[in-house]
CSV table of C-alpha atoms in Angstrom, one decimal:
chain,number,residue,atom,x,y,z
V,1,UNK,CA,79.9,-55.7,54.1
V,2,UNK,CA,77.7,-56.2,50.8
V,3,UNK,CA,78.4,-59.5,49.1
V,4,UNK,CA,81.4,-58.9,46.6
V,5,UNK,CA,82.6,-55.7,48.2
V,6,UNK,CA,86.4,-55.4,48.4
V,7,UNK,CA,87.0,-55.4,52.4
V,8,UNK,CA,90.8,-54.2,51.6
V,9,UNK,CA,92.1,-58.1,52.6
V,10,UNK,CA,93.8,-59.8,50.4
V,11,UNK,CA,93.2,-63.0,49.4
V,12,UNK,CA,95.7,-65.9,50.5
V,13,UNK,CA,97.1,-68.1,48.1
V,14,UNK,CA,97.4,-71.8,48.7
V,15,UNK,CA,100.2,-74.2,48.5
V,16,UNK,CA,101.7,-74.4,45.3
V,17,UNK,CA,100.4,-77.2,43.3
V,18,UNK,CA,102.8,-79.7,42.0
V,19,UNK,CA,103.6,-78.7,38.4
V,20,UNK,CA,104.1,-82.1,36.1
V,21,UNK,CA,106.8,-81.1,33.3
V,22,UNK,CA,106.6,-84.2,32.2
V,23,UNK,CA,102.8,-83.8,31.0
V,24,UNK,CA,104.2,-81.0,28.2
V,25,UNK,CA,106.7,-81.3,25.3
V,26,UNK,CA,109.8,-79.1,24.7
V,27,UNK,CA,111.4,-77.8,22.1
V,28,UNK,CA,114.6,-76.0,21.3
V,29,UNK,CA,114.4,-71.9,21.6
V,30,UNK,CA,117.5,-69.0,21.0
V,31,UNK,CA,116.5,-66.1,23.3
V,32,UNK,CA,118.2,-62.9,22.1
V,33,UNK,CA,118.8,-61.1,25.3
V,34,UNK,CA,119.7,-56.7,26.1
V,35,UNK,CA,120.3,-55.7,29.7
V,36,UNK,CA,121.6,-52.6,31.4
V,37,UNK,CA,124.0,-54.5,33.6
V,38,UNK,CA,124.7,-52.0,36.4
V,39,UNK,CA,122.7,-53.4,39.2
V,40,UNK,CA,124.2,-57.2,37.6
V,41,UNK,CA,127.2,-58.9,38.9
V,42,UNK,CA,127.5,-60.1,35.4
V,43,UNK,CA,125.8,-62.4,33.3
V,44,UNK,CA,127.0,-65.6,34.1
V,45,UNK,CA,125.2,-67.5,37.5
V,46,UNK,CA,126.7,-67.1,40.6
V,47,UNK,CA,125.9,-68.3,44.1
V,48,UNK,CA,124.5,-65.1,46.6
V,49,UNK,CA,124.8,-62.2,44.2
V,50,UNK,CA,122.3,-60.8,41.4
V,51,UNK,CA,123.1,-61.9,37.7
V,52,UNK,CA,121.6,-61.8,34.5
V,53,UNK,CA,121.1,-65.8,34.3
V,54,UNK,CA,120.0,-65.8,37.8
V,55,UNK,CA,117.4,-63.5,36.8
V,56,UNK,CA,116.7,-65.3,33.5
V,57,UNK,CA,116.3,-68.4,35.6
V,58,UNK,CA,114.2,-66.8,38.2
V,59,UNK,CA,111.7,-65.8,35.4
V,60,UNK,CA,111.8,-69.2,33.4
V,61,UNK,CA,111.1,-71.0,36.6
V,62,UNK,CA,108.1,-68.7,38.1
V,63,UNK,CA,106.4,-68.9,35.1
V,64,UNK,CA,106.7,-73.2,34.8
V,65,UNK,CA,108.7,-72.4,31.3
V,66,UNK,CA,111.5,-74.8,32.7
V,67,UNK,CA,111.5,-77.5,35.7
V,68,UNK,CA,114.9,-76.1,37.0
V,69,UNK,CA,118.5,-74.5,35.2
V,70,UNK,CA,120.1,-78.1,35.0
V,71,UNK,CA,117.6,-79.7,33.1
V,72,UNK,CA,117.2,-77.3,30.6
V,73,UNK,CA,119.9,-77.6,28.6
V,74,UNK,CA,120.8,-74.0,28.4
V,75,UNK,CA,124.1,-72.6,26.7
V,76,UNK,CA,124.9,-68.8,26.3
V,77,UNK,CA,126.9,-67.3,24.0
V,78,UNK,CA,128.7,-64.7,25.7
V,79,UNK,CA,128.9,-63.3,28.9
V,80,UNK,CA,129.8,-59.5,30.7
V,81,UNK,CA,131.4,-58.7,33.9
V,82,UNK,CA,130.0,-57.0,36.7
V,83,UNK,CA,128.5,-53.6,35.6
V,84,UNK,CA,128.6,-54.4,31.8
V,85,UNK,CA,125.7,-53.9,29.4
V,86,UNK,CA,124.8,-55.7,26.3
V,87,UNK,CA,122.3,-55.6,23.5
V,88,UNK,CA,121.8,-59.1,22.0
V,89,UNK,CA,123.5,-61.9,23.7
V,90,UNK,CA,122.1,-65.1,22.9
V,91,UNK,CA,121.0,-68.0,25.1
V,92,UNK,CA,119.4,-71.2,24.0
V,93,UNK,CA,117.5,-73.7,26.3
V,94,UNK,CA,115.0,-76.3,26.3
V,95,UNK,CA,111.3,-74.5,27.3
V,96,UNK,CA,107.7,-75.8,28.1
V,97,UNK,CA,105.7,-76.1,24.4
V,98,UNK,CA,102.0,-77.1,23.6
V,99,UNK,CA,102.9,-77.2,20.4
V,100,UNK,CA,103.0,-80.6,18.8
V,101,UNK,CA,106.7,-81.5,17.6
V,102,UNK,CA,106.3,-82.6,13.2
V,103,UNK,CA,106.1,-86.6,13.0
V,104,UNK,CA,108.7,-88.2,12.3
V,105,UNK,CA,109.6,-88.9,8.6
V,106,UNK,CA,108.9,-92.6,7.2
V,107,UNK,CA,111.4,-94.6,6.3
V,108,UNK,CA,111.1,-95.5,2.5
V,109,UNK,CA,109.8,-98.6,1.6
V,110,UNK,CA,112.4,-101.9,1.4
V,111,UNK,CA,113.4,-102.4,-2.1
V,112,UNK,CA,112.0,-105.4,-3.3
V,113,UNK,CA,114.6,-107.7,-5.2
V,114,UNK,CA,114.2,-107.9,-9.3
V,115,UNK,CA,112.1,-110.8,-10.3
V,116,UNK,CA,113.9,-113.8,-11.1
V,117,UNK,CA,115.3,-114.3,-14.8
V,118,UNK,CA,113.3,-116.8,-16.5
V,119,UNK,CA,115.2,-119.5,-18.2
């Protein structure tokens, strides 16, 4: 075959790399979330069955956004049953960010005391 011709293989991937979340800062983020929940066993996580979290997670964690689901911090703000839809529940988690947090605000100067009364 010519040099650079596709040969229909595909290439394999490596090993994963390690992934350092500690190398990144984080910062605070409200996701406003829809679903059409009839293939969903709800949105709250459960072990062995497909929920909206547990796909939320799924993505969040493929793409490096969080480490893992308990160091995240996350919180949700509702949740459905099995078969339920919804159109803007909110969730709000801890996420990978380049962006550089504001510094912090100095404290103001001491107050120096009055000068001493002359006599």
């Amino acid at each position: 075959a010519a040099p650079g011709a596709n040969t229909g293989r595909k290439k394999r991937r490596g090993e994963a790399r390690p992934f350092d979340m500690s190398r990144y800062g984080q910062r605070w983020v409200a996701l406003r979330v829809a679903y059409i929940g009839t293939r969903y066993h709800g949105m709250q996580y459960a072990e062995g069955v497909e929920t909206v979290e547990g796909v939320l997670f799924e993505a969040l964690t493929k793409t490096r956004l969080i480490a893992d689901r308990d160091s995240c911090g996350f919180s949700r703000g509702g949740r459905t049953d099995r078969g339920v839809s919804a159109l803007g529940q909110v969730v709000a988690l801890r996420v990978r960010s380049s962006v550089v947090p504001p510094p912090a605000a100095e404290p103001p100067p001491a107050a120096e005391p009055p000068p001493a009364a002359e006599p």
